[in-house]
mmCIF file of C-alpha atoms in Angstrom:
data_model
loop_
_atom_site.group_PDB
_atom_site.id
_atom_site.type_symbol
_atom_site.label_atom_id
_atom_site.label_comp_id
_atom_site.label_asym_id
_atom_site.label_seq_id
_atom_site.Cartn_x
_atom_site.Cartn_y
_atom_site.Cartn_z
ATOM 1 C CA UNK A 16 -13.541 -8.709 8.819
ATOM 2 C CA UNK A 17 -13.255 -5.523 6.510
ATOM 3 C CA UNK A 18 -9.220 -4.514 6.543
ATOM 4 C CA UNK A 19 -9.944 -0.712 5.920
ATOM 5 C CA UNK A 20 -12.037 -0.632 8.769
ATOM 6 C CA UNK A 21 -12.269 -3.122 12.193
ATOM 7 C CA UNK A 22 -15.830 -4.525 13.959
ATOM 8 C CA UNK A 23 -15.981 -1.852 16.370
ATOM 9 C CA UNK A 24 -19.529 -3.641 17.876
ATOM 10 C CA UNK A 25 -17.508 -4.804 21.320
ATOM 11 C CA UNK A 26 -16.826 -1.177 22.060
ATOM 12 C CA UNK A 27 -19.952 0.691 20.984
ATOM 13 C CA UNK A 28 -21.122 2.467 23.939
ATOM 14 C CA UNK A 29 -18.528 2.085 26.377
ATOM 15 C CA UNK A 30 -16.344 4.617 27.961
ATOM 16 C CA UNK A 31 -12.990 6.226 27.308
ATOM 17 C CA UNK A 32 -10.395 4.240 28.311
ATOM 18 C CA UNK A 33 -12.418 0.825 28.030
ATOM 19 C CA UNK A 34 -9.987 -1.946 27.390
ATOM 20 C CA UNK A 35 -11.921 -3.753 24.506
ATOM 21 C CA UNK A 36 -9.238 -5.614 22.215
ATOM 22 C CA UNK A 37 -10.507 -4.766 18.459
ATOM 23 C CA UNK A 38 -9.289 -6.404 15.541
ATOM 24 C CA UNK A 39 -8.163 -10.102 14.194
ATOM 25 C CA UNK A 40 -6.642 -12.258 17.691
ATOM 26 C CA UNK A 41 -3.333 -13.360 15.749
ATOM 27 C CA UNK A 42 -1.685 -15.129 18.632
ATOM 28 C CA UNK A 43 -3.272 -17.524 21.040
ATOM 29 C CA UNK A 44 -0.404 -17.125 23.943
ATOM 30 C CA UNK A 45 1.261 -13.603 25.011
ATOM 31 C CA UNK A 46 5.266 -13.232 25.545
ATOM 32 C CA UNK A 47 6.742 -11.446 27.387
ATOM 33 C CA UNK A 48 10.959 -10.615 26.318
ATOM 34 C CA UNK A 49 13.255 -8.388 28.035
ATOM 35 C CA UNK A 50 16.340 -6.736 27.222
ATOM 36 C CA UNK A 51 18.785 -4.906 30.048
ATOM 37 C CA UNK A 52 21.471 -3.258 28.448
ATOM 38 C CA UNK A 53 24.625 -1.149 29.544
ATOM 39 C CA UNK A 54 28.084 -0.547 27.085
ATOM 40 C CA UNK A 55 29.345 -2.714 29.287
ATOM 41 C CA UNK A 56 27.031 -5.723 29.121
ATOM 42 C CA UNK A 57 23.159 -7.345 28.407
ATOM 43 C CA UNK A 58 20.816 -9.775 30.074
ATOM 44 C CA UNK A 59 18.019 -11.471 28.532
ATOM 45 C CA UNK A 60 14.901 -12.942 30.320
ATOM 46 C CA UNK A 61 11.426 -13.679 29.524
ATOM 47 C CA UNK A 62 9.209 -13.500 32.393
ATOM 48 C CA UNK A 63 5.825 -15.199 32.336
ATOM 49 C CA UNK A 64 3.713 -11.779 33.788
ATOM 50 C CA UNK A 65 4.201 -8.393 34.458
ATOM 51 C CA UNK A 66 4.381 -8.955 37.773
ATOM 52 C CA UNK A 67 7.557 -7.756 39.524
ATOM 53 C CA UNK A 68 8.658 -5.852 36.437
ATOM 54 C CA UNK A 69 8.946 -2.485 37.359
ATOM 55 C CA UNK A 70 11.412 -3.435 40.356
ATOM 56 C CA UNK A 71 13.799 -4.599 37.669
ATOM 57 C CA UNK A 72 14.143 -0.780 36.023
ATOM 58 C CA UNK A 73 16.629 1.109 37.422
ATOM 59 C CA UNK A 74 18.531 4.351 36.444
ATOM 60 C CA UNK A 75 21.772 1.707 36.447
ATOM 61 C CA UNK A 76 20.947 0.254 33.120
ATOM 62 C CA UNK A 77 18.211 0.466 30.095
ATOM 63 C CA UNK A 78 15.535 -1.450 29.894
ATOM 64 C CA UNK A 79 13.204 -2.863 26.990
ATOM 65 C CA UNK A 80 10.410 -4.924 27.375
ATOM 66 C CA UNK A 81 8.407 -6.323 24.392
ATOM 67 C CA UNK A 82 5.134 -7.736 24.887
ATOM 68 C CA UNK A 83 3.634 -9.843 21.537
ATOM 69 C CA UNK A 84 -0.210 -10.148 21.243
ATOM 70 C CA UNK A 85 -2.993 -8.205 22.047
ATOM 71 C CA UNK A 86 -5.714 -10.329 23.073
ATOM 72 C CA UNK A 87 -5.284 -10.472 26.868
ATOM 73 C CA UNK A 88 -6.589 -7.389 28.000
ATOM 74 C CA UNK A 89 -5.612 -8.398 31.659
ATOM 75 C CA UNK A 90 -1.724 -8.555 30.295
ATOM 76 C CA UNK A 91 -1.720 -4.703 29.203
ATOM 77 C CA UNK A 92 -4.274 -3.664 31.772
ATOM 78 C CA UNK A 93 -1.418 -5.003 34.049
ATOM 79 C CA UNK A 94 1.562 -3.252 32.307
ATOM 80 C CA UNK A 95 -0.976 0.002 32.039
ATOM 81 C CA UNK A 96 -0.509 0.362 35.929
ATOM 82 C CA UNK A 97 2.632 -1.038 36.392
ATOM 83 C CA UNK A 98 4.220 1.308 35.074
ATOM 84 C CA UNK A 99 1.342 3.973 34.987
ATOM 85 C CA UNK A 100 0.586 4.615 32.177
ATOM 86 C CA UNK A 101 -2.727 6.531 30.076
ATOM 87 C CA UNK A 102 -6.035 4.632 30.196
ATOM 88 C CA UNK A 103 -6.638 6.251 26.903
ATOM 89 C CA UNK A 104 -3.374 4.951 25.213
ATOM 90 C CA UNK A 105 -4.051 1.576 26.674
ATOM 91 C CA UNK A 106 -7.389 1.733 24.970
ATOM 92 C CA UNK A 107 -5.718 2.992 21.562
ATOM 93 C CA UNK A 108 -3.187 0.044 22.242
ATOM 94 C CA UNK A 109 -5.799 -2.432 21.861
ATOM 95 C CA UNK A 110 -7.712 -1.333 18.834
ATOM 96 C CA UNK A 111 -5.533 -2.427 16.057
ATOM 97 C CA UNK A 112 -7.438 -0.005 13.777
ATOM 98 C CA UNK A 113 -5.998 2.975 15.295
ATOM 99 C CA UNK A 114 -4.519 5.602 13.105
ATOM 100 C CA UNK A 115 -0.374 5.485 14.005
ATOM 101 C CA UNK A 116 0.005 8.551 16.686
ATOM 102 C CA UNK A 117 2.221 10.209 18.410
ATOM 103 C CA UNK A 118 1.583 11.864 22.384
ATOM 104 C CA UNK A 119 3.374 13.332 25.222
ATOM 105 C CA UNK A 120 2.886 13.243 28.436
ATOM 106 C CA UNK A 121 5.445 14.579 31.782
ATOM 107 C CA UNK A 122 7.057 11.264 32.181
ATOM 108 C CA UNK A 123 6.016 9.028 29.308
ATOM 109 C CA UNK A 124 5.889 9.514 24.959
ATOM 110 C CA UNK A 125 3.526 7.423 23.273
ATOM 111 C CA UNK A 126 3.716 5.914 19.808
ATOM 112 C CA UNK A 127 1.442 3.768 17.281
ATOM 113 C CA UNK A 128 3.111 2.931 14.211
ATOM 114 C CA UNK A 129 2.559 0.144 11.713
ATOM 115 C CA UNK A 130 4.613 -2.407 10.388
ATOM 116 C CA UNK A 131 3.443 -4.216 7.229
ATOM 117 C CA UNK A 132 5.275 -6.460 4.366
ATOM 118 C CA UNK A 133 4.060 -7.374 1.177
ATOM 119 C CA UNK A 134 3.353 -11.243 0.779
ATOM 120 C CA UNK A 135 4.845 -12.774 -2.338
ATOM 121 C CA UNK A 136 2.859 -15.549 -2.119
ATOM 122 C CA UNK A 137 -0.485 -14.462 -1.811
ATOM 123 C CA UNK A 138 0.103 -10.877 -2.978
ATOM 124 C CA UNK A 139 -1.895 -9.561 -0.137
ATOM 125 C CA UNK A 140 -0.744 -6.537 2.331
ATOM 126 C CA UNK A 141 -0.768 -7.450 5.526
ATOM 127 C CA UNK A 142 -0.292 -5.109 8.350
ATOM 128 C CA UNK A 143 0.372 -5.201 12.445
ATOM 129 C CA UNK A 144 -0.211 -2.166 15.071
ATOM 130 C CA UNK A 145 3.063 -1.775 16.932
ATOM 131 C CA UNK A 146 3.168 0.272 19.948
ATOM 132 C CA UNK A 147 5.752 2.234 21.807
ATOM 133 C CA UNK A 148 6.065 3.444 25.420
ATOM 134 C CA UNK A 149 9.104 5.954 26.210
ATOM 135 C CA UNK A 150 10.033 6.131 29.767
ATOM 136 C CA UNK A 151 13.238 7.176 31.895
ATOM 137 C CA UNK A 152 15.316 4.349 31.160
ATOM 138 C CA UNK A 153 12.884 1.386 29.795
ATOM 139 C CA UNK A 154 11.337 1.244 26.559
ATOM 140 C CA UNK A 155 8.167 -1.016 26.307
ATOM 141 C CA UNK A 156 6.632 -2.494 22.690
ATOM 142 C CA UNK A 157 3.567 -4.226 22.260
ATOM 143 C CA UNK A 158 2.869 -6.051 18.846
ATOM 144 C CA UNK A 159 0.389 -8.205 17.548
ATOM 145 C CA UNK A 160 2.288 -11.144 16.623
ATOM 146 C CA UNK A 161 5.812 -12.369 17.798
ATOM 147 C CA UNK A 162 7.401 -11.539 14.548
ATOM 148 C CA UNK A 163 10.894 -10.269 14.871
ATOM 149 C CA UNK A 164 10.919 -6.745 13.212
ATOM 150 C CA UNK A 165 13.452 -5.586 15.187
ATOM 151 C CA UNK A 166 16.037 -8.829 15.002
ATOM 152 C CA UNK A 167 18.535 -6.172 13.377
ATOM 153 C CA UNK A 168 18.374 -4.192 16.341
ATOM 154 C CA UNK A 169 18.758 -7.095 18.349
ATOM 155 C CA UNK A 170 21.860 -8.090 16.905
ATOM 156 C CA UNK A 171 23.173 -4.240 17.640
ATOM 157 C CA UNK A 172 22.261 -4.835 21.124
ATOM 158 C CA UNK A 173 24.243 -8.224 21.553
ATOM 159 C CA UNK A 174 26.820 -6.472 19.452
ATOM 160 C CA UNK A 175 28.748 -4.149 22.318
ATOM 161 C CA UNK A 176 30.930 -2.616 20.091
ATOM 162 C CA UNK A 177 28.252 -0.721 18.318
ATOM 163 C CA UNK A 178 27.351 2.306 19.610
ATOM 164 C CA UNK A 179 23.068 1.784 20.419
ATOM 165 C CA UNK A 180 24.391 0.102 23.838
ATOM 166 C CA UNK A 181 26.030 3.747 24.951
ATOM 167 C CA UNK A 182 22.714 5.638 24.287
ATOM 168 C CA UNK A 183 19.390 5.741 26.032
ATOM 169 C CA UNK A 184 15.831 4.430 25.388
ATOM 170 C CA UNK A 185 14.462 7.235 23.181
ATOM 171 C CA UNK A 186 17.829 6.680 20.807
ATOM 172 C CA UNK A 187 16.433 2.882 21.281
ATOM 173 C CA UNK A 188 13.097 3.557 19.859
ATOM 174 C CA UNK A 189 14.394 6.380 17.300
ATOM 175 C CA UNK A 190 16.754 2.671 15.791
ATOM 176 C CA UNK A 191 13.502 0.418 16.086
ATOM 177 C CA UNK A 192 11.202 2.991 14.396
ATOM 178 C CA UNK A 193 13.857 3.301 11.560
ATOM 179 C CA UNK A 194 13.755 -0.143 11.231
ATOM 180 C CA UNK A 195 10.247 -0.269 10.112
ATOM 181 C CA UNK A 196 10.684 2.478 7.692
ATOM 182 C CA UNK A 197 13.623 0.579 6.213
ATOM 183 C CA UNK A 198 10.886 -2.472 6.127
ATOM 184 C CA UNK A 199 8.117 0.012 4.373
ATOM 185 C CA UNK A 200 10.933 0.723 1.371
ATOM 186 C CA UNK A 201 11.681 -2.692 1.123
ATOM 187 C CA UNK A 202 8.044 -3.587 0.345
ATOM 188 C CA UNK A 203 7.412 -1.352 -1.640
ATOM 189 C CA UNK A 204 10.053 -2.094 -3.580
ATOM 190 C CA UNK A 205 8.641 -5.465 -3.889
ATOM 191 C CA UNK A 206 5.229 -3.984 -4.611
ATOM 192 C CA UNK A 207 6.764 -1.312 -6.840
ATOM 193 C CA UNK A 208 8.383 -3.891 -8.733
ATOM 194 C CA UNK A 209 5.237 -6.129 -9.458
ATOM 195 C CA UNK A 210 3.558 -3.052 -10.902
ATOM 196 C CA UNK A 211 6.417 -2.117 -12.956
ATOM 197 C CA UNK A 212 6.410 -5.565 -14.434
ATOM 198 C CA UNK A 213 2.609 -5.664 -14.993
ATOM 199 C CA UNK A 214 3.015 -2.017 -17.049
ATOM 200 C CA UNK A 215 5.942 -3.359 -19.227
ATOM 201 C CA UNK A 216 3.035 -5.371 -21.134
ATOM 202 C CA UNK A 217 -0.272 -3.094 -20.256
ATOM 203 C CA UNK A 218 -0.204 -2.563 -24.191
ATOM 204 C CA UNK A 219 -0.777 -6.243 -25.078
ATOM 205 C CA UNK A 220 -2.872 -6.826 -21.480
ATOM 206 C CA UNK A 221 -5.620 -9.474 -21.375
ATOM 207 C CA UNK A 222 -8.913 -8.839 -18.445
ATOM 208 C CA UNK A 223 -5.893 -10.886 -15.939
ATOM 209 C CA UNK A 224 -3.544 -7.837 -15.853
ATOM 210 C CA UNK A 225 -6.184 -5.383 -15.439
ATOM 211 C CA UNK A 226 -7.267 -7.284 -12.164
ATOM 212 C CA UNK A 227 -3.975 -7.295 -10.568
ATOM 213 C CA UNK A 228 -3.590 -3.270 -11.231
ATOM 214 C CA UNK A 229 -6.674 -3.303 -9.475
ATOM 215 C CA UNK A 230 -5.540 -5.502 -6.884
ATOM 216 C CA UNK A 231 -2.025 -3.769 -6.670
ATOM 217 C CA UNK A 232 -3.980 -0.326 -6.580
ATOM 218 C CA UNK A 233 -6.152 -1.493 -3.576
ATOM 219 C CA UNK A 234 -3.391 -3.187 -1.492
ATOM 220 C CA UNK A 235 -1.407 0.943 -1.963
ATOM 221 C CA UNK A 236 -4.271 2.362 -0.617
ATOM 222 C CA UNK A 237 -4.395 -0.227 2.301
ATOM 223 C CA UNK A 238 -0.325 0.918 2.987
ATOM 224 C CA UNK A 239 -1.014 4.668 2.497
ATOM 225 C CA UNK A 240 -4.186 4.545 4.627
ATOM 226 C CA UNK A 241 -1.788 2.987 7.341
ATOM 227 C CA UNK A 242 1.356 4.890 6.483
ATOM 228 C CA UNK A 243 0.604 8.665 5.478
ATOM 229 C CA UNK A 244 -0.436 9.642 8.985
ATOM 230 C CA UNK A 245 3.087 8.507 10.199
ATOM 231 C CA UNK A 246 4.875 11.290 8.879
ATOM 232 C CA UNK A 247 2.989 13.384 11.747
ATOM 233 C CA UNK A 248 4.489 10.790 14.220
ATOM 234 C CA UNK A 249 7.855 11.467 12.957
ATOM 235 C CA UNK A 250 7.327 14.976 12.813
ATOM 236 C CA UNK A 251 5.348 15.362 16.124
ATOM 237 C CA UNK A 252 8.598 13.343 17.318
ATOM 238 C CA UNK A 253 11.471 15.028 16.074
ATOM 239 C CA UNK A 254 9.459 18.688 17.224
ATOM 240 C CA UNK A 255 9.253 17.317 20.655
ATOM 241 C CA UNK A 256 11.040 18.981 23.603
ATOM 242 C CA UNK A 257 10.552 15.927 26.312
ATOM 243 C CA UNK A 258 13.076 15.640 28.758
ATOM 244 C CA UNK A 259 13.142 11.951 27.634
ATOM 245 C CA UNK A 260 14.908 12.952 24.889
ATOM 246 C CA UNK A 261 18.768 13.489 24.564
ATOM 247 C CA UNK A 262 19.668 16.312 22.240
ATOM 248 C CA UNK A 263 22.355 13.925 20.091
ATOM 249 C CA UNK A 264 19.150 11.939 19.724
ATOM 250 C CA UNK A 265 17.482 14.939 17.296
ATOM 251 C CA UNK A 266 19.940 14.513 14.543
ATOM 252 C CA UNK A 267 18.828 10.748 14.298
ATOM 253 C CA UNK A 268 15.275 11.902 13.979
ATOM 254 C CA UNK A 269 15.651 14.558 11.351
ATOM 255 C CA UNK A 270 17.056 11.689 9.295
ATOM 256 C CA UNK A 271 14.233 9.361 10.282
ATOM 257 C CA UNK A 272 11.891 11.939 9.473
ATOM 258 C CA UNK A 273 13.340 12.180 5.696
ATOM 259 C CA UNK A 274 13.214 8.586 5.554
ATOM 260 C CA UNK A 275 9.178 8.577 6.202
ATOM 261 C CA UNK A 276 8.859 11.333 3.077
ATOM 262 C CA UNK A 277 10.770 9.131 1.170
ATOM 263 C CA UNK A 278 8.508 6.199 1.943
ATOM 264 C CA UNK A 279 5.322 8.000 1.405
ATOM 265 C CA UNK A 280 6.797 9.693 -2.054
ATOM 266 C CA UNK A 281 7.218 5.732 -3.313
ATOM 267 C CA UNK A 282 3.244 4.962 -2.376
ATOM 268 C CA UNK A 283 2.508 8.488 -4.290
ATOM 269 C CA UNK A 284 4.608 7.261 -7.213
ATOM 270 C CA UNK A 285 3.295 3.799 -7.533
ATOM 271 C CA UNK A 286 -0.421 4.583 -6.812
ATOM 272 C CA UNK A 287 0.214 7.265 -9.725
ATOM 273 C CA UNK A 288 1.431 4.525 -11.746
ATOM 274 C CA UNK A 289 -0.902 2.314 -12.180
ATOM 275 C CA UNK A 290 -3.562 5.057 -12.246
ATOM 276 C CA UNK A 291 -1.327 5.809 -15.419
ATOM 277 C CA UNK A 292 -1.404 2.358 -16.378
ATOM 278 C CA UNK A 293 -5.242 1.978 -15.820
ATOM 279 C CA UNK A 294 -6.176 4.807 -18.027
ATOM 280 C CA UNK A 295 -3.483 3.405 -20.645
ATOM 281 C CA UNK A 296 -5.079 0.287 -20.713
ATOM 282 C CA UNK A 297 -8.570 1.672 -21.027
ATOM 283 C CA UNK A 298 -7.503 4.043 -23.776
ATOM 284 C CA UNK A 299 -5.775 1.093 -25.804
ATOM 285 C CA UNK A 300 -9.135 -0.706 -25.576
ATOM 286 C CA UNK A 301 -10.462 2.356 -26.586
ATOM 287 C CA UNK A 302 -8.304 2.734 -29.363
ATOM 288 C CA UNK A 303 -8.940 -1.149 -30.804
ATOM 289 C CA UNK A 304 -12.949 -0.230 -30.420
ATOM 290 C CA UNK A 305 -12.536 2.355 -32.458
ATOM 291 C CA UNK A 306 -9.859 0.520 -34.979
ATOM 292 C CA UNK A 307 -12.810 -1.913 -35.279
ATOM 293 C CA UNK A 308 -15.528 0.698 -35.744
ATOM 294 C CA UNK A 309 -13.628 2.506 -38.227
ATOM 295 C CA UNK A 310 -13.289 -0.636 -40.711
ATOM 296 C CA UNK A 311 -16.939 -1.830 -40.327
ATOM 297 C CA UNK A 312 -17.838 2.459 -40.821
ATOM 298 C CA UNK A 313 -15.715 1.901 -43.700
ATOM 299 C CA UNK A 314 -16.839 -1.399 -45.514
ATOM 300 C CA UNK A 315 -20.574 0.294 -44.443
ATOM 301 C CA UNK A 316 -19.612 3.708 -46.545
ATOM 302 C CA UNK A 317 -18.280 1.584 -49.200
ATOM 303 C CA UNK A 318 -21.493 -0.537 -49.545
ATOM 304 C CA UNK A 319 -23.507 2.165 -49.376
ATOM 305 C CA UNK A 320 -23.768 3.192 -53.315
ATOM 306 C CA UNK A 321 -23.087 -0.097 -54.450
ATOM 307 C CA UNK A 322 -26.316 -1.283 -52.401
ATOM 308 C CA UNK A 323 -28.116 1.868 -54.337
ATOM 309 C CA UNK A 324 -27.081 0.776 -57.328
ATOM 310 C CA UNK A 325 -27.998 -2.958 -56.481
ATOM 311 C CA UNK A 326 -31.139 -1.479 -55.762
ATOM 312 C CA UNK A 327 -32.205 0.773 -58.388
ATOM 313 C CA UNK A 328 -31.801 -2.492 -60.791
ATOM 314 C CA UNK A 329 -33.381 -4.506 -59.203
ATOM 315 C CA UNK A 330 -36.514 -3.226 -59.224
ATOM 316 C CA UNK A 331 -39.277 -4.716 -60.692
ATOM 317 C CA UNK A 332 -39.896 -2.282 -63.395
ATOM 318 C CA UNK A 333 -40.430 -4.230 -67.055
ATOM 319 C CA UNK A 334 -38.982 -0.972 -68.288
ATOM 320 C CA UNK A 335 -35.715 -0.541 -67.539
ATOM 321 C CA UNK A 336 -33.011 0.263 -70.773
ATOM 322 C CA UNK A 337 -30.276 -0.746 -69.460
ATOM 323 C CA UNK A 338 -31.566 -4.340 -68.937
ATOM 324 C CA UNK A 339 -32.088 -4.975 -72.389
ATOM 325 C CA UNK A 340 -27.726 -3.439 -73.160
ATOM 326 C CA UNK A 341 -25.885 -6.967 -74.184
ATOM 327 C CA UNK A 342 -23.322 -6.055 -71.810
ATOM 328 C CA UNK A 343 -25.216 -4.044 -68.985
ATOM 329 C CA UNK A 344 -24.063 -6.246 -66.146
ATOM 330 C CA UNK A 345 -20.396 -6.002 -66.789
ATOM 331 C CA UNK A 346 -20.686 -2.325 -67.280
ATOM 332 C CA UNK A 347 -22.661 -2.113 -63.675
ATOM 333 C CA UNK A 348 -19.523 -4.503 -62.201
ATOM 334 C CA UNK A 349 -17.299 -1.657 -63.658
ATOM 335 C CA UNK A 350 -19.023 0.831 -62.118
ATOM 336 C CA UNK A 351 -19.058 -0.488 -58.726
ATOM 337 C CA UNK A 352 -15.622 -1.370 -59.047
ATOM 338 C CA UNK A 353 -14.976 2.067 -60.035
ATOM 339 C CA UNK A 354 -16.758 3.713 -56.986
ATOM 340 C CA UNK A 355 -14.920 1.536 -54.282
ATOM 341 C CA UNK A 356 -11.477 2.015 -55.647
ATOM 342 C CA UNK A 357 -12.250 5.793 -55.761
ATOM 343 C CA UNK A 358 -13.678 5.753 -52.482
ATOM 344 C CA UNK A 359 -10.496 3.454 -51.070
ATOM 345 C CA UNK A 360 -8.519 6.279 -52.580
ATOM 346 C CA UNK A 361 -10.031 9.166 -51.078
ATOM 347 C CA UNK A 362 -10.599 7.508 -47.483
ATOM 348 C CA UNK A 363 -6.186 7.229 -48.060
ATOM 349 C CA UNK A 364 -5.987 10.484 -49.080
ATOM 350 C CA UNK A 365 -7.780 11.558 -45.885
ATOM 351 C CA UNK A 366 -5.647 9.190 -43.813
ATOM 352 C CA UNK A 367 -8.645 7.410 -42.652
ATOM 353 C CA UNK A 368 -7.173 3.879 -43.524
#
């Protein structure tokens, strides 16, 4: 399956709102985990369906509620009218190809973001759709896989004395967003440092290093393909007027929304780079080309008189004076010799050698 672009052959045809899952299935069970928080104090539980969810949200206390994988439709067609939410964004939920979004609606804000990290292993980018629902007290995530992204913001939560348990569900999804930023600038760092290596010996580069720039060049374009259009999320986000949002909460967006230009000014810099370090490499093989071309030009200017020479007396002529001179041939040695040192001399003078 192409990783710029997904099989879309499942959904050809059918209409809006069609819940066709589209991409790689990366789990072969859902879960279902959530989290009821007040400053005062947290439950945990991870309930098998959505059934007889929504009667546990309640104005009394937040609630988030992660779903992991994608590939039962049934699952998020349930959650989709549980808790009523857009046929269209349900469809967008599914199709892990979608470009990370940002909508609003009267009682709900939608987000698609990406998370990604760089494997060290197998050098290879790889990416997961994450997908946010902002309600009146209940936050609800849907990933592809059961990774723990947000185990940092876990540990806030089961922390009461910091200060995430006091604030509301759109604070909650301002700290999980920021979370994968922090995780985009950690990878790239990662990334950024692999390149930085590679272009420390670009001069002295064998056909291997030239591959992984190309490799490392790809896998940027796979992150900034997936993590430009976020900075319209952010933005879209932090411009919003929903009354989901508490004003405090703005200030933490603002900040979020710097964080996403500083993540997308690292992809700019590093795909620059080894552009940089491409065309460096290709003009030092260039140069050595034309290092080679100018000694053989060289030896082949050089040559070129002493082969006339060589020539003219060799002829078969029976009359030729200088045959019959007792010391003809070490004259026409001193000759040559002459003409190549004068040559050597000039080519120096010229700064060709």
């Amino acid at each position: 399956m192409a990783r710029f672009l997904k099989d879309r052959t499942k959904s050809k045809g059918a209409a809006p709102g069609s819940l066709i899952f589209i991409g790689k299935q990366k789990m072969t069970k859902n879960s279902i985990q959530v989290i009821q928080y007040t400053s005062e104090g947290l439950k945990e539980f991870f309930p098998e369906t959505m059934e007889n969810i929504v009667d546990i949200v309640s104005n009394d206390h937040m609630t988030w509620i992660n779903i992991s994988g994608l590939q039962n439709t049934k699952l998020i067609a349930d959650m989709g009218k549980t808790f009523d939410v857009s046929s269209l964004f349900l469809e967008d939920i599914l199709n892990t190809d979608q470009r990370p979004r940002f909508s609003e609606e009267s009682d709900h804000l939608y987000i698609i973001a990406k998370s990604f990290y760089f494997g060290k292993d197998d050098g290879i980018v790889h990416m997961e759709q994450i997908s946010f629902i902002v309600g009146s007290h209940y936050l609800i995530t849907i990933q592809e896989t059961d990774a723990d992204y947000f185990k940092d913001v876990k540990k806030r939560l089961y922390d009461g004395k910091t200060r995430i348990r006091s604030f509301g569900t759109d604070y909650l999804c301002y700290a999980l967003l920021d979370t994968l930023v922090d995780n985009y600038i950690i990878n790239l760092e990662i990334l950024g440092a692999a390149i930085e290596e590679r272009g420390k010996t670009i001069l002295e580069a064998d056909a291997k290093v030239i591959e992984d720039l190309y490799h490392y060049k790809t896998e940027l374009s796979y992150i900034r393909k997936n993590v430009r259009p976020f900075k319209e999320v952010t933005t879209r986000f932090t411009n919003c007027d929903s009354p989901l949002i508490n004003q405090n909460t703005y200030t933490y967006l603002h900040d979020l929304d710097d964080l996403v230009v500083q993540a997308q000014e690292a992809i700019e810099i590093y795909y620059s780079m080894i552009s940089d370090q491409i065309n460096l490499y290709q003009t030092n093989i260039g140069n050595r080309q034309n290092d080679v071309m100018k000694v053989l030009t060289i030896f082949s200017t050089i040559f070129i008189p002493l082969t006339f020479i060589a020539g003219i007396y060799g002829m078969n002529f029976e009359y030729i004076p200088e045959l019959k001179h007792h010391y003809a041939y070490f004259i026409l040695w001193g000759i040559m010799v002459i003409i190549t040192i004068t040559m050597l001399l000039y080519f120096k003078r010229k700064k060709w050698l």
